[in-house]
mmCIF file of C-alpha atoms and ligand atoms in Angstrom:
data_model
loop_
_atom_site.group_PDB
_atom_site.id
_atom_site.type_symbol
_atom_site.label_atom_id
_atom_site.label_comp_id
_atom_site.label_asym_id
_atom_site.label_seq_id
_atom_site.Cartn_x
_atom_site.Cartn_y
_atom_site.Cartn_z
ATOM 1 C CA UNK A 1054 -31.655 11.983 3.785
ATOM 2 C CA UNK A 1055 -28.771 11.821 6.291
ATOM 3 C CA UNK A 1056 -26.126 12.037 3.530
ATOM 4 C CA UNK A 1057 -27.591 14.855 1.469
ATOM 5 C CA UNK A 1058 -24.554 17.047 2.113
ATOM 6 C CA UNK A 1059 -21.990 14.402 1.118
ATOM 7 C CA UNK A 1060 -20.593 13.669 -2.333
ATOM 8 C CA UNK A 1061 -20.599 10.157 -3.701
ATOM 9 C CA UNK A 1062 -17.418 8.819 -5.296
ATOM 10 C CA UNK A 1063 -19.094 9.290 -8.700
ATOM 11 C CA UNK A 1064 -19.876 12.931 -7.975
ATOM 12 C CA UNK A 1065 -16.353 13.525 -6.685
ATOM 13 C CA UNK A 1066 -14.820 12.053 -9.862
ATOM 14 C CA UNK A 1067 -17.104 14.031 -12.167
ATOM 15 C CA UNK A 1068 -16.315 17.255 -10.346
ATOM 16 C CA UNK A 1069 -12.576 16.504 -10.482
ATOM 17 C CA UNK A 1070 -12.873 15.802 -14.205
ATOM 18 C CA UNK A 1071 -14.400 19.213 -14.883
ATOM 19 C CA UNK A 1072 -10.935 20.624 -14.241
ATOM 20 C CA UNK A 1073 -9.805 18.743 -17.378
ATOM 21 C CA UNK A 1074 -12.347 19.502 -20.113
ATOM 22 C CA UNK A 1075 -10.421 17.388 -22.628
ATOM 23 C CA UNK A 1076 -10.572 14.231 -20.477
ATOM 24 C CA UNK A 1077 -12.387 11.334 -22.128
ATOM 25 C CA UNK A 1078 -13.966 9.873 -19.010
ATOM 26 C CA UNK A 1079 -12.038 6.599 -19.352
ATOM 27 C CA UNK A 1080 -10.135 7.279 -16.188
ATOM 28 C CA UNK A 1081 -13.268 7.909 -14.134
ATOM 29 C CA UNK A 1082 -14.883 4.801 -15.556
ATOM 30 C CA UNK A 1083 -11.838 2.762 -14.550
ATOM 31 C CA UNK A 1084 -11.841 4.082 -10.974
ATOM 32 C CA UNK A 1085 -15.555 3.313 -10.673
ATOM 33 C CA UNK A 1086 -14.964 -0.246 -11.891
ATOM 34 C CA UNK A 1087 -12.156 -0.646 -9.359
ATOM 35 C CA UNK A 1088 -14.559 0.646 -6.681
ATOM 36 C CA UNK A 1089 -17.121 -1.996 -7.691
ATOM 37 C CA UNK A 1090 -14.419 -4.679 -7.459
ATOM 38 C CA UNK A 1091 -13.603 -3.453 -3.957
ATOM 39 C CA UNK A 1092 -17.275 -3.563 -2.934
ATOM 40 C CA UNK A 1093 -17.520 -7.150 -4.175
ATOM 41 C CA UNK A 1094 -14.354 -8.141 -2.277
ATOM 42 C CA UNK A 1095 -15.656 -6.379 0.841
ATOM 43 C CA UNK A 1096 -18.753 -8.609 0.722
ATOM 44 C CA UNK A 1097 -16.719 -11.779 0.195
ATOM 45 C CA UNK A 1098 -14.484 -10.857 3.133
ATOM 46 C CA UNK A 1099 -17.459 -9.928 5.340
ATOM 47 C CA UNK A 1100 -19.109 -13.337 4.918
ATOM 48 C CA UNK A 1101 -16.024 -14.997 6.409
ATOM 49 C CA UNK A 1102 -16.455 -18.663 7.194
ATOM 50 C CA UNK A 1103 -20.103 -18.494 6.084
ATOM 51 C CA UNK A 1104 -19.037 -17.693 2.534
ATOM 52 C CA UNK A 1105 -16.964 -20.863 2.186
ATOM 53 C CA UNK A 1106 -13.983 -18.795 1.001
ATOM 54 C CA UNK A 1107 -11.683 -19.004 4.016
ATOM 55 C CA UNK A 1108 -8.496 -21.037 4.161
ATOM 56 C CA UNK A 1109 -5.917 -21.883 1.527
ATOM 57 C CA UNK A 1110 -6.578 -22.086 -2.188
ATOM 58 C CA UNK A 1111 -6.542 -25.569 -3.755
ATOM 59 C CA UNK A 1112 -5.959 -27.186 -0.356
ATOM 60 C CA UNK A 1113 -7.171 -30.573 -1.690
ATOM 61 C CA UNK A 1114 -4.262 -30.712 -4.113
ATOM 62 C CA UNK A 1115 -1.603 -29.561 -1.666
ATOM 63 C CA UNK A 1116 -2.219 -25.810 -1.962
ATOM 64 C CA UNK A 1117 -0.933 -23.221 -4.398
ATOM 65 C CA UNK A 1118 1.820 -20.631 -4.090
ATOM 66 C CA UNK A 1119 2.146 -17.346 -5.941
ATOM 67 C CA UNK A 1120 5.256 -16.067 -7.719
ATOM 68 C CA UNK A 1121 6.550 -14.861 -4.327
ATOM 69 C CA UNK A 1122 6.459 -18.424 -3.014
ATOM 70 C CA UNK A 1123 3.656 -17.449 -0.630
ATOM 71 C CA UNK A 1124 0.696 -19.713 0.043
ATOM 72 C CA UNK A 1125 -2.360 -18.355 -1.740
ATOM 73 C CA UNK A 1126 -5.527 -18.008 0.294
ATOM 74 C CA UNK A 1127 -8.843 -18.726 -1.413
ATOM 75 C CA UNK A 1128 -9.645 -15.063 -0.956
ATOM 76 C CA UNK A 1129 -6.371 -13.986 -2.647
ATOM 77 C CA UNK A 1130 -7.385 -15.897 -5.760
ATOM 78 C CA UNK A 1131 -11.019 -14.788 -5.613
ATOM 79 C CA UNK A 1132 -10.097 -11.108 -5.120
ATOM 80 C CA UNK A 1133 -7.700 -11.312 -8.048
ATOM 81 C CA UNK A 1134 -10.496 -12.673 -10.259
ATOM 82 C CA UNK A 1135 -12.888 -9.970 -9.096
ATOM 83 C CA UNK A 1136 -10.409 -7.214 -10.048
ATOM 84 C CA UNK A 1137 -9.979 -8.756 -13.492
ATOM 85 C CA UNK A 1138 -13.652 -9.371 -14.196
ATOM 86 C CA UNK A 1139 -14.784 -5.923 -13.109
ATOM 87 C CA UNK A 1140 -12.177 -3.998 -15.115
ATOM 88 C CA UNK A 1141 -11.112 -5.990 -18.218
ATOM 89 C CA UNK A 1142 -14.247 -5.464 -20.323
ATOM 90 C CA UNK A 1143 -14.549 -1.702 -20.470
ATOM 91 C CA UNK A 1144 -11.879 -0.663 -22.935
ATOM 92 C CA UNK A 1145 -9.937 1.445 -20.437
ATOM 93 C CA UNK A 1146 -7.009 -0.899 -19.832
ATOM 94 C CA UNK A 1147 -3.981 -1.884 -21.881
ATOM 95 C CA UNK A 1148 -3.155 -4.602 -19.343
ATOM 96 C CA UNK A 1149 -2.859 -5.500 -15.682
ATOM 97 C CA UNK A 1150 -0.369 -6.886 -13.212
ATOM 98 C CA UNK A 1151 -1.007 -8.331 -9.777
ATOM 99 C CA UNK A 1152 0.745 -9.912 -6.832
ATOM 100 C CA UNK A 1153 -1.139 -13.112 -7.632
ATOM 101 C CA UNK A 1154 -0.079 -13.367 -11.321
ATOM 102 C CA UNK A 1155 3.480 -14.032 -12.374
ATOM 103 C CA UNK A 1156 3.109 -12.397 -15.783
ATOM 104 C CA UNK A 1157 1.254 -9.324 -17.046
ATOM 105 C CA UNK A 1158 -2.419 -10.006 -17.733
ATOM 106 C CA UNK A 1159 -3.540 -9.433 -21.333
ATOM 107 C CA UNK A 1160 -6.950 -7.959 -22.052
ATOM 108 C CA UNK A 1161 -8.892 -10.771 -23.796
ATOM 109 C CA UNK A 1162 -9.303 -10.329 -27.547
ATOM 110 C CA UNK A 1163 -13.083 -9.806 -27.382
ATOM 111 C CA UNK A 1164 -12.658 -6.537 -25.482
ATOM 112 C CA UNK A 1165 -11.244 -3.215 -26.658
ATOM 113 C CA UNK A 1166 -7.912 -2.120 -25.210
ATOM 114 C CA UNK A 1167 -7.381 1.246 -23.539
ATOM 115 C CA UNK A 1168 -4.613 3.496 -22.372
ATOM 116 C CA UNK A 1169 -4.116 2.624 -18.693
ATOM 117 C CA UNK A 1170 -2.310 -0.082 -16.772
ATOM 118 C CA UNK A 1171 -3.811 -1.374 -13.536
ATOM 119 C CA UNK A 1172 -1.404 -2.832 -10.995
ATOM 120 C CA UNK A 1173 -2.776 -4.293 -7.784
ATOM 121 C CA UNK A 1174 -2.416 -6.296 -4.619
ATOM 122 C CA UNK A 1175 -5.894 -7.821 -4.545
ATOM 123 C CA UNK A 1176 -5.796 -8.665 -0.847
ATOM 124 C CA UNK A 1177 -3.121 -7.192 1.383
ATOM 125 C CA UNK A 1178 -2.695 -8.712 4.828
ATOM 126 C CA UNK A 1179 -4.316 -11.916 3.649
ATOM 127 C CA UNK A 1180 -2.013 -14.139 5.693
ATOM 128 C CA UNK A 1181 -4.083 -12.891 8.636
ATOM 129 C CA UNK A 1182 -7.486 -13.196 7.034
ATOM 130 C CA UNK A 1183 -8.362 -16.250 9.129
ATOM 131 C CA UNK A 1184 -8.072 -14.253 12.368
ATOM 132 C CA UNK A 1185 -10.466 -11.525 11.220
ATOM 133 C CA UNK A 1186 -8.131 -8.524 11.162
ATOM 134 C CA UNK A 1187 -8.579 -5.676 8.695
ATOM 135 C CA UNK A 1188 -7.318 -6.445 5.203
ATOM 136 C CA UNK A 1189 -7.518 -4.410 2.023
ATOM 137 C CA UNK A 1190 -6.865 -4.063 -1.713
ATOM 138 C CA UNK A 1191 -4.155 -1.752 -3.048
ATOM 139 C CA UNK A 1192 -4.066 -0.373 -6.600
ATOM 140 C CA UNK A 1193 -1.917 1.822 -8.805
ATOM 141 C CA UNK A 1194 -2.806 3.258 -12.207
ATOM 142 C CA UNK A 1195 -0.120 3.985 -14.798
ATOM 143 C CA UNK A 1196 -0.240 5.067 -18.407
ATOM 144 C CA UNK A 1197 0.097 2.186 -20.829
ATOM 145 C CA UNK A 1198 2.009 1.938 -24.096
ATOM 146 C CA UNK A 1199 -1.077 2.834 -26.168
ATOM 147 C CA UNK A 1200 0.003 0.556 -28.993
ATOM 148 C CA UNK A 1201 -2.835 -1.948 -28.827
ATOM 149 C CA UNK A 1202 -0.367 -4.835 -28.805
ATOM 150 C CA UNK A 1203 0.145 -7.185 -25.852
ATOM 151 C CA UNK A 1204 1.681 -5.556 -22.800
ATOM 152 C CA UNK A 1205 5.094 -6.703 -21.606
ATOM 153 C CA UNK A 1206 6.803 -6.452 -18.231
ATOM 154 C CA UNK A 1207 8.817 -3.399 -19.331
ATOM 155 C CA UNK A 1208 5.600 -1.388 -19.801
ATOM 156 C CA UNK A 1209 4.987 -1.630 -16.051
ATOM 157 C CA UNK A 1210 8.509 -0.724 -14.918
ATOM 158 C CA UNK A 1211 7.739 2.944 -14.312
ATOM 159 C CA UNK A 1212 8.862 4.943 -11.285
ATOM 160 C CA UNK A 1213 6.152 5.716 -8.723
ATOM 161 C CA UNK A 1214 6.225 9.404 -9.690
ATOM 162 C CA UNK A 1215 4.541 8.327 -12.952
ATOM 163 C CA UNK A 1216 1.405 7.027 -11.224
ATOM 164 C CA UNK A 1217 -1.765 8.685 -12.480
ATOM 165 C CA UNK A 1218 -3.691 7.557 -9.428
ATOM 166 C CA UNK A 1219 -3.328 5.256 -6.467
ATOM 167 C CA UNK A 1220 -5.502 4.031 -3.665
ATOM 168 C CA UNK A 1221 -6.663 1.273 -1.453
ATOM 169 C CA UNK A 1222 -9.837 -0.169 -0.050
ATOM 170 C CA UNK A 1223 -9.809 -1.192 3.584
ATOM 171 C CA UNK A 1224 -12.127 -3.965 4.760
ATOM 172 C CA UNK A 1225 -12.354 -3.137 8.447
ATOM 173 C CA UNK A 1226 -15.236 -2.360 10.773
ATOM 174 C CA UNK A 1227 -16.269 -0.034 7.947
ATOM 175 C CA UNK A 1228 -15.235 -0.420 4.331
ATOM 176 C CA UNK A 1229 -13.341 2.603 3.047
ATOM 177 C CA UNK A 1230 -11.814 3.665 -0.233
ATOM 178 C CA UNK A 1231 -8.868 6.030 -0.025
ATOM 179 C CA UNK A 1232 -7.816 7.603 -3.286
ATOM 180 C CA UNK A 1233 -5.436 10.092 -4.827
ATOM 181 C CA UNK A 1234 -5.684 11.267 -8.408
ATOM 182 C CA UNK A 1235 -2.666 13.507 -7.844
ATOM 183 C CA UNK A 1236 -4.547 16.297 -6.127
ATOM 184 C CA UNK A 1237 -4.503 15.325 -2.450
ATOM 185 C CA UNK A 1238 -5.924 12.274 -0.710
ATOM 186 C CA UNK A 1239 -9.636 11.660 -0.241
ATOM 187 C CA UNK A 1240 -11.278 9.045 1.943
ATOM 188 C CA UNK A 1241 -14.702 7.564 1.176
ATOM 189 C CA UNK A 1242 -16.776 5.393 3.504
ATOM 190 C CA UNK A 1243 -19.045 2.727 2.063
ATOM 191 C CA UNK A 1244 -22.643 3.406 3.035
ATOM 192 C CA UNK A 1245 -24.002 -0.145 3.341
ATOM 193 C CA UNK A 1246 -27.565 1.076 2.781
ATOM 194 C CA UNK A 1247 -26.843 2.840 -0.488
ATOM 195 C CA UNK A 1248 -23.941 0.647 -1.584
ATOM 196 C CA UNK A 1249 -22.079 3.868 -2.415
ATOM 197 C CA UNK A 1250 -18.748 5.260 -1.312
ATOM 198 C CA UNK A 1251 -19.457 8.635 0.321
ATOM 199 C CA UNK A 1252 -16.796 11.312 0.715
ATOM 200 C CA UNK A 1253 -16.121 11.443 4.451
ATOM 201 C CA UNK A 1254 -12.415 12.377 4.677
ATOM 202 C CA UNK A 1255 -11.510 15.142 2.220
ATOM 203 C CA UNK A 1256 -7.898 16.368 1.877
ATOM 204 C CA UNK A 1257 -6.276 14.011 4.371
ATOM 205 C CA UNK A 1258 -3.136 15.417 5.984
ATOM 206 C CA UNK A 1259 -0.616 13.413 7.981
ATOM 207 C CA UNK A 1260 0.742 15.171 11.090
ATOM 208 C CA UNK A 1261 4.464 15.905 10.562
ATOM 209 C CA UNK A 1262 5.471 14.579 13.964
ATOM 210 C CA UNK A 1263 4.435 11.434 15.745
ATOM 211 C CA UNK A 1264 5.041 9.313 18.826
ATOM 212 C CA UNK A 1265 3.874 6.075 17.218
ATOM 213 C CA UNK A 1266 5.943 3.616 15.189
ATOM 214 C CA UNK A 1267 5.222 0.253 13.539
ATOM 215 C CA UNK A 1268 7.824 -2.410 12.804
ATOM 216 C CA UNK A 1269 8.038 -6.195 13.075
ATOM 217 C CA UNK A 1270 10.467 -6.288 16.000
ATOM 218 C CA UNK A 1271 11.043 -10.025 15.650
ATOM 219 C CA UNK A 1272 13.350 -9.112 12.751
ATOM 220 C CA UNK A 1273 15.500 -6.775 14.871
ATOM 221 C CA UNK A 1274 18.613 -8.919 14.692
ATOM 222 C CA UNK A 1275 18.555 -8.568 10.899
ATOM 223 C CA UNK A 1276 18.107 -4.773 10.805
ATOM 224 C CA UNK A 1277 20.719 -2.417 9.463
ATOM 225 C CA UNK A 1278 22.415 -0.033 11.910
ATOM 226 C CA UNK A 1279 20.350 3.097 11.085
ATOM 227 C CA UNK A 1280 17.063 1.258 11.723
ATOM 228 C CA UNK A 1281 18.384 -0.227 14.981
ATOM 229 C CA UNK A 1282 19.462 3.225 16.044
ATOM 230 C CA UNK A 1283 16.094 4.785 15.230
ATOM 231 C CA UNK A 1284 14.091 2.122 17.071
ATOM 232 C CA UNK A 1285 16.454 2.098 20.053
ATOM 233 C CA UNK A 1286 16.024 5.843 20.373
ATOM 234 C CA UNK A 1287 12.220 5.479 20.276
ATOM 235 C CA UNK A 1288 12.333 2.744 22.906
ATOM 236 C CA UNK A 1289 14.587 4.817 25.141
ATOM 237 C CA UNK A 1290 11.614 7.163 25.549
ATOM 238 C CA UNK A 1291 11.620 10.263 27.712
ATOM 239 C CA UNK A 1292 15.061 9.858 29.286
ATOM 240 C CA UNK A 1293 16.576 8.966 25.866
ATOM 241 C CA UNK A 1294 17.802 11.177 23.015
ATOM 242 C CA UNK A 1295 14.273 11.792 21.671
ATOM 243 C CA UNK A 1296 13.090 13.012 25.082
ATOM 244 C CA UNK A 1297 9.588 11.632 24.591
ATOM 245 C CA UNK A 1298 7.824 8.313 25.012
ATOM 246 C CA UNK A 1299 6.740 6.357 21.931
ATOM 247 C CA UNK A 1300 3.955 3.882 21.350
ATOM 248 C CA UNK A 1301 4.300 0.815 19.090
ATOM 249 C CA UNK A 1302 1.741 -0.869 16.799
ATOM 250 C CA UNK A 1303 2.025 -3.838 14.421
ATOM 251 C CA UNK A 1304 -1.066 -5.167 12.662
ATOM 252 C CA UNK A 1305 0.851 -7.135 9.982
ATOM 253 C CA UNK A 1306 -1.526 -5.744 7.391
ATOM 254 C CA UNK A 1307 0.236 -2.853 5.692
ATOM 255 C CA UNK A 1308 -2.922 -1.358 4.272
ATOM 256 C CA UNK A 1309 -4.380 -1.113 7.803
ATOM 257 C CA UNK A 1310 -1.168 0.476 9.095
ATOM 258 C CA UNK A 1311 -1.156 2.955 6.214
ATOM 259 C CA UNK A 1312 -4.720 3.876 7.066
ATOM 260 C CA UNK A 1313 -3.926 4.447 10.738
ATOM 261 C CA UNK A 1314 -1.023 6.667 9.719
ATOM 262 C CA UNK A 1315 -3.177 8.672 7.289
ATOM 263 C CA UNK A 1316 -5.709 9.183 10.075
ATOM 264 C CA UNK A 1317 -3.450 10.139 12.976
ATOM 265 C CA UNK A 1318 0.203 10.060 11.926
ATOM 266 C CA UNK A 1319 2.902 7.551 12.738
ATOM 267 C CA UNK A 1320 5.747 5.822 10.982
ATOM 268 C CA UNK A 1321 5.770 2.370 9.378
ATOM 269 C CA UNK A 1322 8.944 0.470 8.620
ATOM 270 C CA UNK A 1323 9.532 -2.734 6.733
ATOM 271 C CA UNK A 1324 13.162 -2.000 6.032
ATOM 272 C CA UNK A 1325 15.623 -3.905 3.943
ATOM 273 C CA UNK A 1326 17.329 -6.364 6.277
ATOM 274 C CA UNK A 1327 19.740 -9.281 6.225
ATOM 275 C CA UNK A 1328 17.192 -12.007 6.951
ATOM 276 C CA UNK A 1329 17.214 -13.358 3.416
ATOM 277 C CA UNK A 1330 19.754 -11.728 1.153
ATOM 278 C CA UNK A 1331 17.772 -12.799 -1.899
ATOM 279 C CA UNK A 1332 14.946 -10.501 -0.729
ATOM 280 C CA UNK A 1333 15.794 -6.801 -0.525
ATOM 281 C CA UNK A 1334 12.822 -6.026 1.735
ATOM 282 C CA UNK A 1335 9.478 -7.685 2.300
ATOM 283 C CA UNK A 1336 7.056 -5.480 0.414
ATOM 284 C CA UNK A 1337 6.657 -5.196 -3.323
ATOM 285 C CA UNK A 1338 7.527 -1.975 -5.121
ATOM 286 C CA UNK A 1339 4.891 -1.799 -7.864
ATOM 287 C CA UNK A 1340 1.703 -2.753 -6.047
ATOM 288 C CA UNK A 1341 2.463 -2.052 -2.383
ATOM 289 C CA UNK A 1342 5.211 0.551 -1.928
ATOM 290 C CA UNK A 1343 4.392 2.836 -4.870
ATOM 291 C CA UNK A 1344 0.644 3.275 -4.369
ATOM 292 C CA UNK A 1345 0.978 3.675 -0.595
ATOM 293 C CA UNK A 1346 3.950 5.971 -1.238
ATOM 294 C CA UNK A 1347 1.897 8.211 -3.526
ATOM 295 C CA UNK A 1348 -0.873 8.477 -0.914
ATOM 296 C CA UNK A 1349 1.630 9.351 1.814
ATOM 297 C CA UNK A 1350 3.339 12.043 -0.247
ATOM 298 C CA UNK A 1351 0.004 13.444 -1.409
ATOM 299 C CA UNK A 1352 -1.081 13.715 2.233
ATOM 300 C CA UNK A 1353 2.069 15.623 3.234
ATOM 301 C CA UNK A 1354 3.883 12.564 4.582
ATOM 302 C CA UNK A 1355 6.927 10.807 3.123
ATOM 303 C CA UNK A 1356 7.691 7.359 1.723
ATOM 304 C CA UNK A 1357 11.274 6.193 1.449
ATOM 305 C CA UNK A 1358 13.467 3.192 0.874
ATOM 306 C CA UNK A 1359 15.406 4.461 3.896
ATOM 307 C CA UNK A 1360 17.843 6.107 1.534
ATOM 308 C CA UNK A 1361 15.689 7.950 -0.980
ATOM 309 C CA UNK A 1362 12.069 8.638 -1.909
ATOM 310 C CA UNK A 1363 10.549 5.334 -2.940
ATOM 311 C CA UNK A 1364 8.629 6.997 -5.765
ATOM 312 C CA UNK A 1365 11.939 7.799 -7.483
ATOM 313 C CA UNK A 1366 13.045 4.172 -7.752
ATOM 314 C CA UNK A 1367 13.121 2.832 -11.295
ATOM 315 C CA UNK A 1368 11.693 -0.692 -10.991
ATOM 316 C CA UNK A 1369 13.768 -3.593 -12.293
ATOM 317 C CA UNK A 1370 11.068 -6.260 -12.339
ATOM 318 C CA UNK A 1371 7.330 -6.705 -11.860
ATOM 319 C CA UNK A 1372 7.506 -8.351 -8.441
ATOM 320 C CA UNK A 1373 10.557 -6.538 -7.123
ATOM 321 C CA UNK A 1374 10.737 -6.148 -3.346
ATOM 322 C CA UNK A 1375 12.027 -3.081 -1.579
ATOM 323 C CA UNK A 1376 12.727 -1.682 1.894
ATOM 324 C CA UNK A 1377 9.944 0.709 2.838
ATOM 325 C CA UNK A 1378 9.552 3.433 5.447
ATOM 326 C CA UNK A 1379 6.561 5.763 5.365
ATOM 327 C CA UNK A 1380 4.470 8.151 7.387
ATOM 328 C CA UNK A 1381 4.983 11.387 9.287
ATOM 329 C CA UNK A 1382 7.413 13.587 7.385
ATOM 330 C CA UNK A 1383 9.845 14.466 10.174
ATOM 331 C CA UNK A 1384 10.284 10.848 11.277
ATOM 332 C CA UNK A 1385 10.855 9.501 7.751
ATOM 333 C CA UNK A 1386 13.366 12.277 7.117
ATOM 334 C CA UNK A 1387 15.123 11.427 10.382
ATOM 335 C CA UNK A 1388 15.409 7.762 9.318
ATOM 336 C CA UNK A 1389 16.825 8.849 5.940
ATOM 337 C CA UNK A 1390 19.314 11.065 7.782
ATOM 338 C CA UNK A 1391 20.447 8.127 9.932
ATOM 339 C CA UNK A 1392 21.057 6.165 6.722
ATOM 340 C CA UNK A 1393 23.169 8.962 5.300
ATOM 341 C CA UNK A 1394 25.462 9.222 8.336
ATOM 342 C CA UNK A 1395 27.680 6.182 7.791
ATOM 343 C CA UNK A 1396 30.573 7.194 10.037
ATOM 344 C CA UNK A 1397 28.248 8.050 12.869
ATOM 345 C CA UNK A 1398 26.419 4.766 12.367
ATOM 346 C CA UNK A 1399 29.648 2.813 12.516
ATOM 347 C CA UNK A 1400 30.648 4.711 15.620
ATOM 348 C CA UNK A 1401 27.361 4.548 17.373
ATOM 349 C CA UNK A 1402 26.283 1.061 16.481
ATOM 350 C CA UNK A 1403 28.512 -0.976 18.832
ATOM 351 C CA UNK A 1404 27.321 1.267 21.624
ATOM 352 C CA UNK A 1405 23.717 0.759 20.684
ATOM 353 C CA UNK A 1406 24.135 -2.962 20.123
ATOM 354 C CA UNK A 1407 25.408 -3.108 23.673
ATOM 355 C CA UNK A 1408 22.506 -1.173 25.107
ATOM 356 C CA UNK A 1409 19.944 -2.412 22.655
ATOM 357 C CA UNK A 1410 16.678 -3.510 24.142
ATOM 358 C CA UNK A 1411 16.527 -5.941 21.221
ATOM 359 C CA UNK A 1412 19.915 -7.458 22.006
ATOM 360 C CA UNK A 1413 20.659 -10.506 19.836
HETATM 361 P P1 AHG B 1029 0.279 -9.827 1.436
HETATM 362 O O1 AHG B 1029 -0.780 -10.341 2.376
HETATM 363 O O2 AHG B 1029 -0.299 -9.068 0.278
HETATM 364 O O3 AHG B 1029 1.254 -10.882 1.009
HETATM 365 O O4 AHG B 1029 1.134 -8.735 2.217
HETATM 366 C C1 AHG B 1029 1.461 -8.921 3.552
HETATM 367 C C2 AHG B 1029 2.495 -7.916 3.957
HETATM 368 C C3 AHG B 1029 1.959 -6.663 4.589
HETATM 369 O O5 AHG B 1029 0.608 -6.453 4.538
HETATM 370 C C4 AHG B 1029 2.417 -6.729 6.017
HETATM 371 O O6 AHG B 1029 2.848 -5.491 6.449
HETATM 372 C C5 AHG B 1029 3.523 -7.720 6.002
HETATM 373 O O7 AHG B 1029 3.322 -8.539 4.906
HETATM 374 C C6 AHG B 1029 3.540 -8.531 7.267
HETATM 375 O O8 AHG B 1029 4.757 -9.158 7.384
HETATM 376 P P2 AHG B 1029 5.166 -10.047 8.652
HETATM 377 O O9 AHG B 1029 4.440 -11.341 8.491
HETATM 378 O O10 AHG B 1029 6.659 -10.169 8.534
HETATM 379 O O11 AHG B 1029 4.753 -9.297 9.911
HETATM 380 MN MN1 MN B 1030 0.349 -7.192 0.247
HETATM 381 MN MN1 MN B 1031 -1.770 -9.740 -1.243
#
């Protein structure tokens, strides 16, 4: 029994619940259903081309786009269905919302309704699924209206601080589930023999300092001055103002970047930029920024819009986008500081534009 000393996800949840004797068990049941959904998606992803689920959804009829205007992959649609099917029946949910559904999802009439809302990105990084990089599912659990009537968009527009739990599953060389129920961050590795998530990474802590940053540098000409300044200073390395060399990473799969940062520190930026003024950032607040933000903060890191903690933002709409910076505490705080120094930015920016290694 090589795993005799490890807890399963079920054991972990039951032990956590003992701290709340009045808890009904609905919450644990919901997390376990989400975990089953993630296991099913992990299998679909792992079969790749053999599973017949690669490529774009509804390609024969010209393809389909989601509410974001993004082409849906077959696996986006399939993963969305798996989340729904595994969680809608149990009586724990008042409703759901997802990147792949324009409107809130109503629990079908034949099932009881419960007190939680499940908000998810069924497959993050899916634009790269065809090249076999790590992708994942991101989820956030909020309290619902508890009225038994249909949920409406406003029910979901809660600040990230209100999340009851958040997590992601990562479909990489190993499948992992990383979870916070508001008491630290715990990482579980799927044992393919048992089909169980085993606790392998208790109480994850993000180092406060880092020499690794992640940003899509092809957008540099659209960045705001504080972001340009921060990246220029990193690139200047040892002889520059930071007096140390930095390393850069960009996987284009946020969930994989978040995982790297939880494991060894780093900073991730998808800041607000001027590329498309209709889009205040690339990532979505409710099902990308907030759950990842909760995990970062719970692991001693920070998550910010650049200006303020992302978890404090009151959402305006279900699919709202936002600028997002997260990771090692001291770096995120430095980026926030650069945003709050307008005069210095104005002063320094022409200088940096001149010397910028990303000159336009
Ligand atoms: P999704 O696949 O759910 O639409 O999200 C993709 C996101 C995120 O995972 C990643 O960080 C970012 O898009 C990549 O953006 P670029 O293509 O601009 O690099
Ligand atoms: Mn995503
Ligand atoms: Mn997605």
